[in-house]
PDB file of C-alpha atoms in Angstrom:
ATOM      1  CA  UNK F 200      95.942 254.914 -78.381  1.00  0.00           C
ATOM      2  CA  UNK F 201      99.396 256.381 -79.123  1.00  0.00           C
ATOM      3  CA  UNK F 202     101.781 257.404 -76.272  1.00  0.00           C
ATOM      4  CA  UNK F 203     104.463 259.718 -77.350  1.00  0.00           C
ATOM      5  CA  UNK F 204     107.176 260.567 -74.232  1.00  0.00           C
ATOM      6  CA  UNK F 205     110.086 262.343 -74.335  1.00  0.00           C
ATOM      7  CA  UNK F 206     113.286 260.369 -72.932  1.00  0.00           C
ATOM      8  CA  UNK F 207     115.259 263.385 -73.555  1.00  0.00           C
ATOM      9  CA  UNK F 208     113.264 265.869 -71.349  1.00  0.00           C
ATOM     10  CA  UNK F 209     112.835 263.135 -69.272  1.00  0.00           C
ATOM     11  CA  UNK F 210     116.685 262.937 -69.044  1.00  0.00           C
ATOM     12  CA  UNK F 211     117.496 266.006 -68.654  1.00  0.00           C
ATOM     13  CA  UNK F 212     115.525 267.206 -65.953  1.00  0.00           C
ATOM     14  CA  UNK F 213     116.402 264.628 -63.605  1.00  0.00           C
ATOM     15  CA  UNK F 214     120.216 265.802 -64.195  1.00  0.00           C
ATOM     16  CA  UNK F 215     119.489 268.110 -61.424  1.00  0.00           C
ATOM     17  CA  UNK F 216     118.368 265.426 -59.026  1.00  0.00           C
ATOM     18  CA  UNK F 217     121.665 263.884 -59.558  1.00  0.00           C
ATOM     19  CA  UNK F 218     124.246 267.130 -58.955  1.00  0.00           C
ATOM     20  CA  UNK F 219     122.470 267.663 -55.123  1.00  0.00           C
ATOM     21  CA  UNK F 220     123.769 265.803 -52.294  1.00  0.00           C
ATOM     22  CA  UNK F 221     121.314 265.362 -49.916  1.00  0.00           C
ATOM     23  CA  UNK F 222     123.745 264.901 -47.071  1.00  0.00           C
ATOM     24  CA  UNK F 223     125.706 268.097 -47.489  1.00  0.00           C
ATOM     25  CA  UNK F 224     122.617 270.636 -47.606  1.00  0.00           C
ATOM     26  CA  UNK F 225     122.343 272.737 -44.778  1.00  0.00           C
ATOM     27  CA  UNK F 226     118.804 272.696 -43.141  1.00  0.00           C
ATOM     28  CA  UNK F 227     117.833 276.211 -43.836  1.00  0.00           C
ATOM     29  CA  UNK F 228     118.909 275.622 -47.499  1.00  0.00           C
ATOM     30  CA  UNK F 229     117.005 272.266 -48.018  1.00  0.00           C
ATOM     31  CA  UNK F 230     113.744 274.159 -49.435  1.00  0.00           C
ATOM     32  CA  UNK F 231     115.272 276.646 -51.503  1.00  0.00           C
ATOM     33  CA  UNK F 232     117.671 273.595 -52.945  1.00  0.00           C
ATOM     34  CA  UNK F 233     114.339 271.158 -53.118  1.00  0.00           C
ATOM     35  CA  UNK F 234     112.020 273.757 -55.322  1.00  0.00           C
ATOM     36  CA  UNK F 235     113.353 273.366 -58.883  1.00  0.00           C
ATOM     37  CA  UNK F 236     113.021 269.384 -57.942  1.00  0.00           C
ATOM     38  CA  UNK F 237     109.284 270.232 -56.971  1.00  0.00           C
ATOM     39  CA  UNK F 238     109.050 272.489 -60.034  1.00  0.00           C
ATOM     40  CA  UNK F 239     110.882 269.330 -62.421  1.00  0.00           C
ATOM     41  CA  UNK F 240     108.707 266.866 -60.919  1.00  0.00           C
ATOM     42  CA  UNK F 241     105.389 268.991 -61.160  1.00  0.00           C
ATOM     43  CA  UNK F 242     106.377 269.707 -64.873  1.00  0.00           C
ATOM     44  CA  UNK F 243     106.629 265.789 -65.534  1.00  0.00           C
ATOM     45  CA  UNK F 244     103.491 265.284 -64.185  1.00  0.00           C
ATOM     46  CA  UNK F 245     101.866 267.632 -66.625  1.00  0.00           C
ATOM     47  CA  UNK F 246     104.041 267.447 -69.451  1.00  0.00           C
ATOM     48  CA  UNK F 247     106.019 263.899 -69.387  1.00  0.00           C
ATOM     49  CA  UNK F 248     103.822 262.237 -72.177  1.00  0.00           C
ATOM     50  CA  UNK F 249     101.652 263.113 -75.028  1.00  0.00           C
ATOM     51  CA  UNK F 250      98.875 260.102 -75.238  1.00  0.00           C
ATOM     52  CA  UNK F 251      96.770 260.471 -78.698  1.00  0.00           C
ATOM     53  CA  UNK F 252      93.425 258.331 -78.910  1.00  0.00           C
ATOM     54  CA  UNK F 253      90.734 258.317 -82.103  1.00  0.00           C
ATOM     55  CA  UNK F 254      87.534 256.648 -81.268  1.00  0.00           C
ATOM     56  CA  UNK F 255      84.435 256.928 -83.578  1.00  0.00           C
ATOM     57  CA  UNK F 256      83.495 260.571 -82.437  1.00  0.00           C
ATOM     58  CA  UNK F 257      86.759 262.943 -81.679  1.00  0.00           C
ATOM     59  CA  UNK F 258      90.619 262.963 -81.766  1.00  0.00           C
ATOM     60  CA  UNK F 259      91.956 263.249 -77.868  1.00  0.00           C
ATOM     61  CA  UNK F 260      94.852 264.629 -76.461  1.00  0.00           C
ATOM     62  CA  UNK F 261      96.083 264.293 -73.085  1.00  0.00           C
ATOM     63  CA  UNK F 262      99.371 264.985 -71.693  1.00  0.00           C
ATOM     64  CA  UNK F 263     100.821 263.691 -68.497  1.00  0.00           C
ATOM     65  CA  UNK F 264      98.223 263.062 -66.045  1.00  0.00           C
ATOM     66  CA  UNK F 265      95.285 264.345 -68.001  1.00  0.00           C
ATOM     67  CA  UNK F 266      94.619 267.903 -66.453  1.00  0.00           C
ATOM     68  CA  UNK F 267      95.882 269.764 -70.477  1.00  0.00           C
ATOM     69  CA  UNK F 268      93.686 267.422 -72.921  1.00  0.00           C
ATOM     70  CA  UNK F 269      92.240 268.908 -76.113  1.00  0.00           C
ATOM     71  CA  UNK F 270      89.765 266.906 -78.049  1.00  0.00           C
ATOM     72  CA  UNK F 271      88.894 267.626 -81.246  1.00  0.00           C
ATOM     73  CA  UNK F 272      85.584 266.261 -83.066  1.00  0.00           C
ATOM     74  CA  UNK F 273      86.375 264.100 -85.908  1.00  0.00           C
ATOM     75  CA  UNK F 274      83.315 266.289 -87.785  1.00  0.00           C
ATOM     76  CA  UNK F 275      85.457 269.388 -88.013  1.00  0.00           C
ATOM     77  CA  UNK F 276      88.575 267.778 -89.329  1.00  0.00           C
ATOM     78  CA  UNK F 277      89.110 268.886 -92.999  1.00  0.00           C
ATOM     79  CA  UNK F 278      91.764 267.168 -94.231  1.00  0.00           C
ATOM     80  CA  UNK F 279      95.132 265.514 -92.401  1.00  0.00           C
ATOM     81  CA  UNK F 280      98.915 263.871 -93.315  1.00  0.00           C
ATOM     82  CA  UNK F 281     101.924 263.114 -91.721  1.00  0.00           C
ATOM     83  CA  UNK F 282     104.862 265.766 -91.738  1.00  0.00           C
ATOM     84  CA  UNK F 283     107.895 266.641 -90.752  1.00  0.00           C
ATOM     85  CA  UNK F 284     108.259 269.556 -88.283  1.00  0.00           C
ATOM     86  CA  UNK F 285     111.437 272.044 -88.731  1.00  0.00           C
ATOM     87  CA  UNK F 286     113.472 272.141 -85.714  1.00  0.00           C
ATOM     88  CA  UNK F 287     112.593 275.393 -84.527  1.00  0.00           C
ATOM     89  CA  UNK F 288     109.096 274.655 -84.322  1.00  0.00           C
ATOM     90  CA  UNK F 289     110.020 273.368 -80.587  1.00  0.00           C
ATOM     91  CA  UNK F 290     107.858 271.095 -78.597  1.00  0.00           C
ATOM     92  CA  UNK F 291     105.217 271.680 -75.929  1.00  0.00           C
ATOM     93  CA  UNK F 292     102.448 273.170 -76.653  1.00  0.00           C
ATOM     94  CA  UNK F 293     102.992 276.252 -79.466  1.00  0.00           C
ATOM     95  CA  UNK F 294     101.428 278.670 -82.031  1.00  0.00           C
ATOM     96  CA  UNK F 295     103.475 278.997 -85.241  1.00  0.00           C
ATOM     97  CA  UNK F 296     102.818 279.757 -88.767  1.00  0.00           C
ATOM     98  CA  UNK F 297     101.710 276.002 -89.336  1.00  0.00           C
ATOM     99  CA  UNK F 298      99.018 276.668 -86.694  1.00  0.00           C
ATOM    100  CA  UNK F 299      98.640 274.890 -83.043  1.00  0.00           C
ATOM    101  CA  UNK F 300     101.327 272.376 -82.283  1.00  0.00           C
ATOM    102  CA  UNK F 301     101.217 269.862 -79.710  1.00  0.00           C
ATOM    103  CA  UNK F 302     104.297 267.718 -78.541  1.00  0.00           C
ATOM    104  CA  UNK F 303     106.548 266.578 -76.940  1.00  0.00           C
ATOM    105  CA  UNK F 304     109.673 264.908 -78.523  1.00  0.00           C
ATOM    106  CA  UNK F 305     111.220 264.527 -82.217  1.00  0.00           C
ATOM    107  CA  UNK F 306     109.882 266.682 -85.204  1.00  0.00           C
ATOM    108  CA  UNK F 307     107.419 263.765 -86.615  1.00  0.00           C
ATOM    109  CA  UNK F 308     103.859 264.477 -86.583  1.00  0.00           C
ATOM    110  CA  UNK F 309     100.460 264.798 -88.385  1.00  0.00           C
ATOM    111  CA  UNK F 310      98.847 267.901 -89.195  1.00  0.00           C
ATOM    112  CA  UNK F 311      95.276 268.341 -89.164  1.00  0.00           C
ATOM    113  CA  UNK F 312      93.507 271.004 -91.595  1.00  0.00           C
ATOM    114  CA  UNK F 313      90.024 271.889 -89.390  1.00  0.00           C
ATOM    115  CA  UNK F 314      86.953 273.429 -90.922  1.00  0.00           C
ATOM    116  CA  UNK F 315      87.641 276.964 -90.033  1.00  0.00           C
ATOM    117  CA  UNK F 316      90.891 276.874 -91.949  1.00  0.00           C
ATOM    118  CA  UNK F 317      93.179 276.144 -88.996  1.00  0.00           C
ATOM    119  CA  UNK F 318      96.170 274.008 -88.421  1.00  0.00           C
ATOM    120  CA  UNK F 319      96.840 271.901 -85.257  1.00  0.00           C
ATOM    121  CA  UNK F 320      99.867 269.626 -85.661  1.00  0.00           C
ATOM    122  CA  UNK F 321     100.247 266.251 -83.040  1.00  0.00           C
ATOM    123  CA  UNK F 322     103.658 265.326 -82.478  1.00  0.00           C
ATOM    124  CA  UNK F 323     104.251 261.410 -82.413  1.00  0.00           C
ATOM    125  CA  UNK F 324     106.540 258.707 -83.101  1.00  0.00           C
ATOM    126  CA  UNK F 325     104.006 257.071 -85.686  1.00  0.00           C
ATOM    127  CA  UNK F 326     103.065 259.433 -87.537  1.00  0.00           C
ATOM    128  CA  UNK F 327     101.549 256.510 -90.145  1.00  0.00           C
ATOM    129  CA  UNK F 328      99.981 254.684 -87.144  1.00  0.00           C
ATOM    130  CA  UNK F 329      98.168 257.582 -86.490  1.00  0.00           C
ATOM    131  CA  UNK F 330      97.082 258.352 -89.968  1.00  0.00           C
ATOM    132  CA  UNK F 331      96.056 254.970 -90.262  1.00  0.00           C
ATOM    133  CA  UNK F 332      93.476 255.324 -87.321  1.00  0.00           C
ATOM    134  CA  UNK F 333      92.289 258.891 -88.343  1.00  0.00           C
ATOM    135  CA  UNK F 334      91.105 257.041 -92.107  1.00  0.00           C
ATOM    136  CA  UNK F 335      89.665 254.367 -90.772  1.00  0.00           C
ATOM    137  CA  UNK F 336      87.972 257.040 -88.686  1.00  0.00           C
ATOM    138  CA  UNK F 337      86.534 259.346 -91.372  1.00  0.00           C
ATOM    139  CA  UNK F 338      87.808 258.125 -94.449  1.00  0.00           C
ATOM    140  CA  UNK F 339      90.226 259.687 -96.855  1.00  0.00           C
ATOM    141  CA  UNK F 340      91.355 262.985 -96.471  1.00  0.00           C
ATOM    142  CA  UNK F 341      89.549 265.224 -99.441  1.00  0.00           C
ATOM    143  CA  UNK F 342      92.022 266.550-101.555  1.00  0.00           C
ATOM    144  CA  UNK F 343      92.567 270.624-100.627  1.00  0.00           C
ATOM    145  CA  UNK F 344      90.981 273.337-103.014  1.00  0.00           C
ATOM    146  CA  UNK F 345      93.024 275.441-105.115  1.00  0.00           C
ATOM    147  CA  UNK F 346      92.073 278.013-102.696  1.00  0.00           C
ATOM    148  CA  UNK F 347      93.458 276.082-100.217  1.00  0.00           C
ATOM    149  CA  UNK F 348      96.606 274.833-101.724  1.00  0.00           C
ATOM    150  CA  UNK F 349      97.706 278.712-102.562  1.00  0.00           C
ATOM    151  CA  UNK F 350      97.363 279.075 -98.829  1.00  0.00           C
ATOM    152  CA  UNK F 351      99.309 276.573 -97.819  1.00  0.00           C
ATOM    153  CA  UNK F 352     102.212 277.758 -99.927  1.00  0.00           C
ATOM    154  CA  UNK F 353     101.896 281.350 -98.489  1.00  0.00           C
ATOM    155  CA  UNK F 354     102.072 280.066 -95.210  1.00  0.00           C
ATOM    156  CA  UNK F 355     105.035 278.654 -96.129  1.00  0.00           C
ATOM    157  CA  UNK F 356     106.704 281.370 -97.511  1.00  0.00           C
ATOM    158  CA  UNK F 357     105.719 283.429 -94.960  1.00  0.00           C
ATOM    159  CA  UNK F 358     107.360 281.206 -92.172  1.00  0.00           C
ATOM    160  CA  UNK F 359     110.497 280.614 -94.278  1.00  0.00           C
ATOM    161  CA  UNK F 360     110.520 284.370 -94.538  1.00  0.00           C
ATOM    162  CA  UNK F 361     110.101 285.158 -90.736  1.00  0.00           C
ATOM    163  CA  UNK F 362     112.760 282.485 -89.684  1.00  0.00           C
ATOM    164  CA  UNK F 363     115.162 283.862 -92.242  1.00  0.00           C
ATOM    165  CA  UNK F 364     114.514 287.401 -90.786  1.00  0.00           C
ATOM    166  CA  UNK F 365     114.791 285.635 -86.988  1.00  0.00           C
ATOM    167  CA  UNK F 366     118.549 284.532 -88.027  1.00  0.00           C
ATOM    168  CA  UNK F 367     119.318 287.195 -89.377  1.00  0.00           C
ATOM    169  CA  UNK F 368     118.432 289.083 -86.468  1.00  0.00           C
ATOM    170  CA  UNK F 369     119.751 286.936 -84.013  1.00  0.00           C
ATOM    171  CA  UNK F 370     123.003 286.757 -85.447  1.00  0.00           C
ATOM    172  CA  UNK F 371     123.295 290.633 -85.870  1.00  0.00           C
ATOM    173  CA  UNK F 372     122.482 290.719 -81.439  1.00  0.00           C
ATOM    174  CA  UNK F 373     125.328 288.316 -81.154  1.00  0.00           C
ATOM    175  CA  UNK F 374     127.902 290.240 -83.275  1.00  0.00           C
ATOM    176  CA  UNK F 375     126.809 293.318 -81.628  1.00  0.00           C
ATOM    177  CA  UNK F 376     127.376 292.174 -78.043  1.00  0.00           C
ATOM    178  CA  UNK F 377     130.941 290.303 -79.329  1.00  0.00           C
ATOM    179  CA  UNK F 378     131.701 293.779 -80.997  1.00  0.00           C
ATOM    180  CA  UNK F 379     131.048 295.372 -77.899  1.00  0.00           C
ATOM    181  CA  UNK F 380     132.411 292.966 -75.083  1.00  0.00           C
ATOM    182  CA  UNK F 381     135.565 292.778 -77.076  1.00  0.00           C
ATOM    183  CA  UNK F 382     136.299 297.003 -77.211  1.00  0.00           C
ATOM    184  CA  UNK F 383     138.583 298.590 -74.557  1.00  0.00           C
ATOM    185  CA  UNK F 384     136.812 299.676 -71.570  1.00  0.00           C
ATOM    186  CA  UNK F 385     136.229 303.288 -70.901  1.00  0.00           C
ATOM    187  CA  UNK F 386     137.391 304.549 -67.649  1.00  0.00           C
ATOM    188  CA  UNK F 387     136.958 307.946 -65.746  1.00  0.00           C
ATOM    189  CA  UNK F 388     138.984 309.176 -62.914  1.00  0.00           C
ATOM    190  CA  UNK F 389     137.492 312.529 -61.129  1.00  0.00           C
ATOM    191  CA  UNK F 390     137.058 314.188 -58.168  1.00  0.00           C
ATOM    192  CA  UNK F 391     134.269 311.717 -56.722  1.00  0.00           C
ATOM    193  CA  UNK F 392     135.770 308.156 -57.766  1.00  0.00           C
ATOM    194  CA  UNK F 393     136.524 305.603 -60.422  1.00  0.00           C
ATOM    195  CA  UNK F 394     134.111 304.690 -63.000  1.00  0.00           C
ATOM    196  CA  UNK F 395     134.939 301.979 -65.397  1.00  0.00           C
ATOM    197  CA  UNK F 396     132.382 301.110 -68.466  1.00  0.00           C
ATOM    198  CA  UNK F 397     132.651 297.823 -70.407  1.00  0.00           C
ATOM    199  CA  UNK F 398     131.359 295.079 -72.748  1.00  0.00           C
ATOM    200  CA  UNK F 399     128.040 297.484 -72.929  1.00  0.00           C
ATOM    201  CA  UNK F 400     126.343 295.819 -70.271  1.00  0.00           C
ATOM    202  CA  UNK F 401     128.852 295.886 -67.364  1.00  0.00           C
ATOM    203  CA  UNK F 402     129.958 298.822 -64.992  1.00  0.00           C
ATOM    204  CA  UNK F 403     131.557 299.987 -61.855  1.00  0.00           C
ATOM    205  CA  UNK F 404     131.514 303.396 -59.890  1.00  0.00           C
ATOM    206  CA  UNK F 405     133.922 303.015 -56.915  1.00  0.00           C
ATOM    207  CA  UNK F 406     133.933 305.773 -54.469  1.00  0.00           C
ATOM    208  CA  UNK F 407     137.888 307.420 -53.755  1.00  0.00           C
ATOM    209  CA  UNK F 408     136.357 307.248 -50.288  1.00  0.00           C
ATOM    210  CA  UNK F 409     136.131 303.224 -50.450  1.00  0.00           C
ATOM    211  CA  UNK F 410     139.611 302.252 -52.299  1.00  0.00           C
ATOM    212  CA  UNK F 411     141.783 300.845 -49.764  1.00  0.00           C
ATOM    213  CA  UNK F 412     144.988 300.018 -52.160  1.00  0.00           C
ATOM    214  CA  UNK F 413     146.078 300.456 -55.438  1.00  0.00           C
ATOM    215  CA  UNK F 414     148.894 298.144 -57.254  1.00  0.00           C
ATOM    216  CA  UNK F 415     149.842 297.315 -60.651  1.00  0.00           C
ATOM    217  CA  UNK F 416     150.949 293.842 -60.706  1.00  0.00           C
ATOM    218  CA  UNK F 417     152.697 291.192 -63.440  1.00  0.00           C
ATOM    219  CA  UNK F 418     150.032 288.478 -63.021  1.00  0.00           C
ATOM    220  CA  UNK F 419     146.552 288.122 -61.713  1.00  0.00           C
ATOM    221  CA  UNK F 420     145.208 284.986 -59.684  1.00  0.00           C
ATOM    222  CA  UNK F 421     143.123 282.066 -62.041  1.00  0.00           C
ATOM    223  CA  UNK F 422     139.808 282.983 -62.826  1.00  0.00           C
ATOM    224  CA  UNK F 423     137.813 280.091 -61.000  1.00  0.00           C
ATOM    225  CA  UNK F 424     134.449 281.473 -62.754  1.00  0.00           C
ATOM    226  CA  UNK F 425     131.988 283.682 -64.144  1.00  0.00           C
ATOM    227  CA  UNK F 426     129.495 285.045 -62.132  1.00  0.00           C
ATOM    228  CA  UNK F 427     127.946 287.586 -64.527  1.00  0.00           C
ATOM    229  CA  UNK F 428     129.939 288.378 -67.262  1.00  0.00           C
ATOM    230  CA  UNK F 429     131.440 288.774 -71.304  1.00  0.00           C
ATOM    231  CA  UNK F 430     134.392 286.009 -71.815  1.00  0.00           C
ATOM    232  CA  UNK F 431     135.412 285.584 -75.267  1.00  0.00           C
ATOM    233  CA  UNK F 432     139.083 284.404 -75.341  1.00  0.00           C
ATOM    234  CA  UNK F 433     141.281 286.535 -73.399  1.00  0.00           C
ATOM    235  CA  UNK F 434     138.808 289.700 -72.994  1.00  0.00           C
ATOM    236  CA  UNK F 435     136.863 289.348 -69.870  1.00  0.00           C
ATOM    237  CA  UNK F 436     134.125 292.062 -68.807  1.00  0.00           C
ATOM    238  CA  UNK F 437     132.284 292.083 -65.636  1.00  0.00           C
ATOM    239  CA  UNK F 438     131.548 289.991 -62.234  1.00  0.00           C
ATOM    240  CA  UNK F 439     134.508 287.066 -62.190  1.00  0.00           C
ATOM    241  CA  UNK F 440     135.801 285.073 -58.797  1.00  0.00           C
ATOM    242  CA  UNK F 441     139.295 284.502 -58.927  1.00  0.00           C
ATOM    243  CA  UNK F 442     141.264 282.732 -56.519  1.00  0.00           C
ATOM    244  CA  UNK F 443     142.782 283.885 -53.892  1.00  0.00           C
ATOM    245  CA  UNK F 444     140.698 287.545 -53.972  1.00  0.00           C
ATOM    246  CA  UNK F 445     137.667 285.728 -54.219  1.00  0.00           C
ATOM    247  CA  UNK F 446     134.177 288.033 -56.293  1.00  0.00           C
ATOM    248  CA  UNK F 447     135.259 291.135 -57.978  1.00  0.00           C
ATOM    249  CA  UNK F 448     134.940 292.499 -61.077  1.00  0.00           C
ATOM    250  CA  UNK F 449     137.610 292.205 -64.228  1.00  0.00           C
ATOM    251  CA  UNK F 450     137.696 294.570 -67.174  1.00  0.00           C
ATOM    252  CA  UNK F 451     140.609 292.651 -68.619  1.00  0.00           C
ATOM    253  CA  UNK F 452     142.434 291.671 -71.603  1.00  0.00           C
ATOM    254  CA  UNK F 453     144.259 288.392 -70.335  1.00  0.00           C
ATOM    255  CA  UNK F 454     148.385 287.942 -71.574  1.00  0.00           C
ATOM    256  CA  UNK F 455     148.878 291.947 -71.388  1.00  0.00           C
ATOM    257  CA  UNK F 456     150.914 292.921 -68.412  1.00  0.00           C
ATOM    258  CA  UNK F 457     150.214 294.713 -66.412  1.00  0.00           C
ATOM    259  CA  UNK F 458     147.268 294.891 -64.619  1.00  0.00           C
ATOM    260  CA  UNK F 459     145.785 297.342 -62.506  1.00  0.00           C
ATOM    261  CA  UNK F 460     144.400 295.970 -58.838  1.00  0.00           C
ATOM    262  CA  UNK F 461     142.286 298.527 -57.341  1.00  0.00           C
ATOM    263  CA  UNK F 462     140.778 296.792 -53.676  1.00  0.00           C
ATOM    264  CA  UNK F 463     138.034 298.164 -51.322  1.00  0.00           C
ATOM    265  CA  UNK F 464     137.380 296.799 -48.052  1.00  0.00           C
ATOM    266  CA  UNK F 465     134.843 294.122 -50.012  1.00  0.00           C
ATOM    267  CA  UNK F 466     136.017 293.905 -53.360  1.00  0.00           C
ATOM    268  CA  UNK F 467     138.216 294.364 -56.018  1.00  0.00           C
ATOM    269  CA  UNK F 468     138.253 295.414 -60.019  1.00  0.00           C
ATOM    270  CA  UNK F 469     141.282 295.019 -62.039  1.00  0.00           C
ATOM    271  CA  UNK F 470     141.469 296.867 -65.184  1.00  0.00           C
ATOM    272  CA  UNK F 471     143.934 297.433 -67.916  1.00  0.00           C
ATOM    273  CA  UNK F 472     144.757 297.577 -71.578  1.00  0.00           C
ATOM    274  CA  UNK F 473     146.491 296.173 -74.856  1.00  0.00           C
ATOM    275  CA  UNK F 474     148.888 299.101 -74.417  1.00  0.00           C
ATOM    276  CA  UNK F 475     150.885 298.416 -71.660  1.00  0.00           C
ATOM    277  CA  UNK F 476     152.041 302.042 -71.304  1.00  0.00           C
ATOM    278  CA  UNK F 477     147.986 303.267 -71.374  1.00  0.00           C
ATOM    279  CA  UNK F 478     147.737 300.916 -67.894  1.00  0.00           C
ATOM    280  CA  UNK F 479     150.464 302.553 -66.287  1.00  0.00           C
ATOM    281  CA  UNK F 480     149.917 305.984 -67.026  1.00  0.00           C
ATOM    282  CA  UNK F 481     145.915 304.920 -65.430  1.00  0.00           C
ATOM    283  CA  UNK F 482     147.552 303.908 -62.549  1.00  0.00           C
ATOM    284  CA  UNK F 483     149.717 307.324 -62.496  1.00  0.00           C
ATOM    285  CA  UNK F 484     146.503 309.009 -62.675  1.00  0.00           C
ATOM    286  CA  UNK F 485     144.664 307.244 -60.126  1.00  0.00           C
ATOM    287  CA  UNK F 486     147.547 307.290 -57.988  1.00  0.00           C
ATOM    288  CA  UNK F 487     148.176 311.119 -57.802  1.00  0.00           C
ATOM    289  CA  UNK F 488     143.895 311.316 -57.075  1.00  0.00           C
ATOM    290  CA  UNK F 489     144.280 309.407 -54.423  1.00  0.00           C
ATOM    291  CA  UNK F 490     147.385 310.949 -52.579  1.00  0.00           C
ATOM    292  CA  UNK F 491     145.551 314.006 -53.174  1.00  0.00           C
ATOM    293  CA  UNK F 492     142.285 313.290 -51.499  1.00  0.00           C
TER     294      UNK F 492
END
């Protein structure tokens, strides 16, 4: 039997045991806090190891505790090797273009050609040891069919082709939200309030009804961190908490003075631009709404 765990996993979800300090939770709080350690320790149970066994009639898999097993009759494998998975394969249990995968840590494993034409790949730290007990099992693997073999390599063009079209992708969603986090924000003054656009995903309508005081000030207090926002180097879009004023929202380019504080009775946004003068004449604009409400 072979018994592949992963330390890492293993590692890292116990980091949150660590960062909660059972004498400082407040009783009401102690289930909410204790869930994602139920949730951690459930997902050990199930997932923690990956044990592989061959015995004379079937390959078995059985992770954790043994409620997700698979076994697979020795009868319906084709053909099998040892091979090295690509990194984005991932680990648990998956479908990908080489099939089925099943594992747990690191990207060595042996994949098994079934019957029916499918894949399922085992993850495991000995690969060989494994390969060793499947051909003592049934033999040598029979060499694939030129059928077969033209198969393989479309399957592997295919997934080279799909993860080059993934990248590509991804990387055109991550310009696209740096493009637009880092443009100026739109704002409109009328009648009804102030409504500020920016970074595409963030936003704030403010009622003239609800704004309490207006300022344009030098400096801002330190941004003590993000709730829900866009920060790439000095632009800042969306829900900050900054010290002294506490959760508001920032539509900022930080180093330009000055900045425009506009404060409800709950909250705050601060606004302003790379051209000083555009700020100002904002808060001009807002200033004369306001007076005339």
């Amino acid at each position: 039997m072979i018994i592949v765990t992963s330390l890492l996993v293993l590692l890292v979800m116990t980091i949150p045991l660590m960062t909660i300090p059972p004498m400082t939770i407040p009783p009401m709080t102690m289930p909410i806090r204790l869930l994602p350690v139920a949730v951690i320790f459930l997902a050990l149970l199930l997932f923690g190891t990956l044990a592989v066994a061959v015995d004379e009639r079937q390959l078995s898999l059985r992770f954790g505790i043994g409620l997700i097993r698979r076994n697979i009759p020795l009868a319906d494998i084709r053909s099998f090797k040892a091979v090295r998975n690509p990194w984005y394969y991932g680990w648990g249990i998956r479908i990908n273009q080489a099939g089925r995968l099943y594992n747990v840590s690191g990207l060595s494993a042996v994949d098994l050609l079934l019957n029916d034409g499918k894949h399922v790949r085992v993850g495991t730290d000995e690969p060989e040891a494994l390969v060793g007990a499947l051909r003592r099992a049934i033999g040598e693997p029979r060499p694939l069919t030129p059928e077969e073999q033209r198969a393989a390599v479309t399957a592997g063009r295919r997934s080279a082709a799909l993860v080059a079209f993934a990248s590509v992708a991804i990387a055109m969603m991550v310009l696209g939200v740096l493009y637009a986090g880092m443009q100026p924000p739109s704002v409109n003054i009328s009648a009804s309030g102030l409504a500020i656009r920016g970074g595409a995903f963030y936003a704030v309508d403010m009622p003239m009804t609800d704004i309490v005081e207006l300022s344009l000030q030098d400096t801002i207090p330190g941004v003590t961190r993000k709730i829900n926002g866009f920060n790439a180097g000095n632009t800042l879009r969306g829900h900050f908490q900054l010290q002294v004023l506490g959760d508001g929202q920032l539509f900022i380019n930080r180093g330009v003075a000055p900045y425009l504080v506009v404060k409800t009775r709950d909250s705050f946004v601060i606004v302003n631009f790379k051209d000083p003068q555009r700020t100002r004449d904002l808060y001009a604009s807002l200033k004369q709404r306001l007076q005339a409400r």
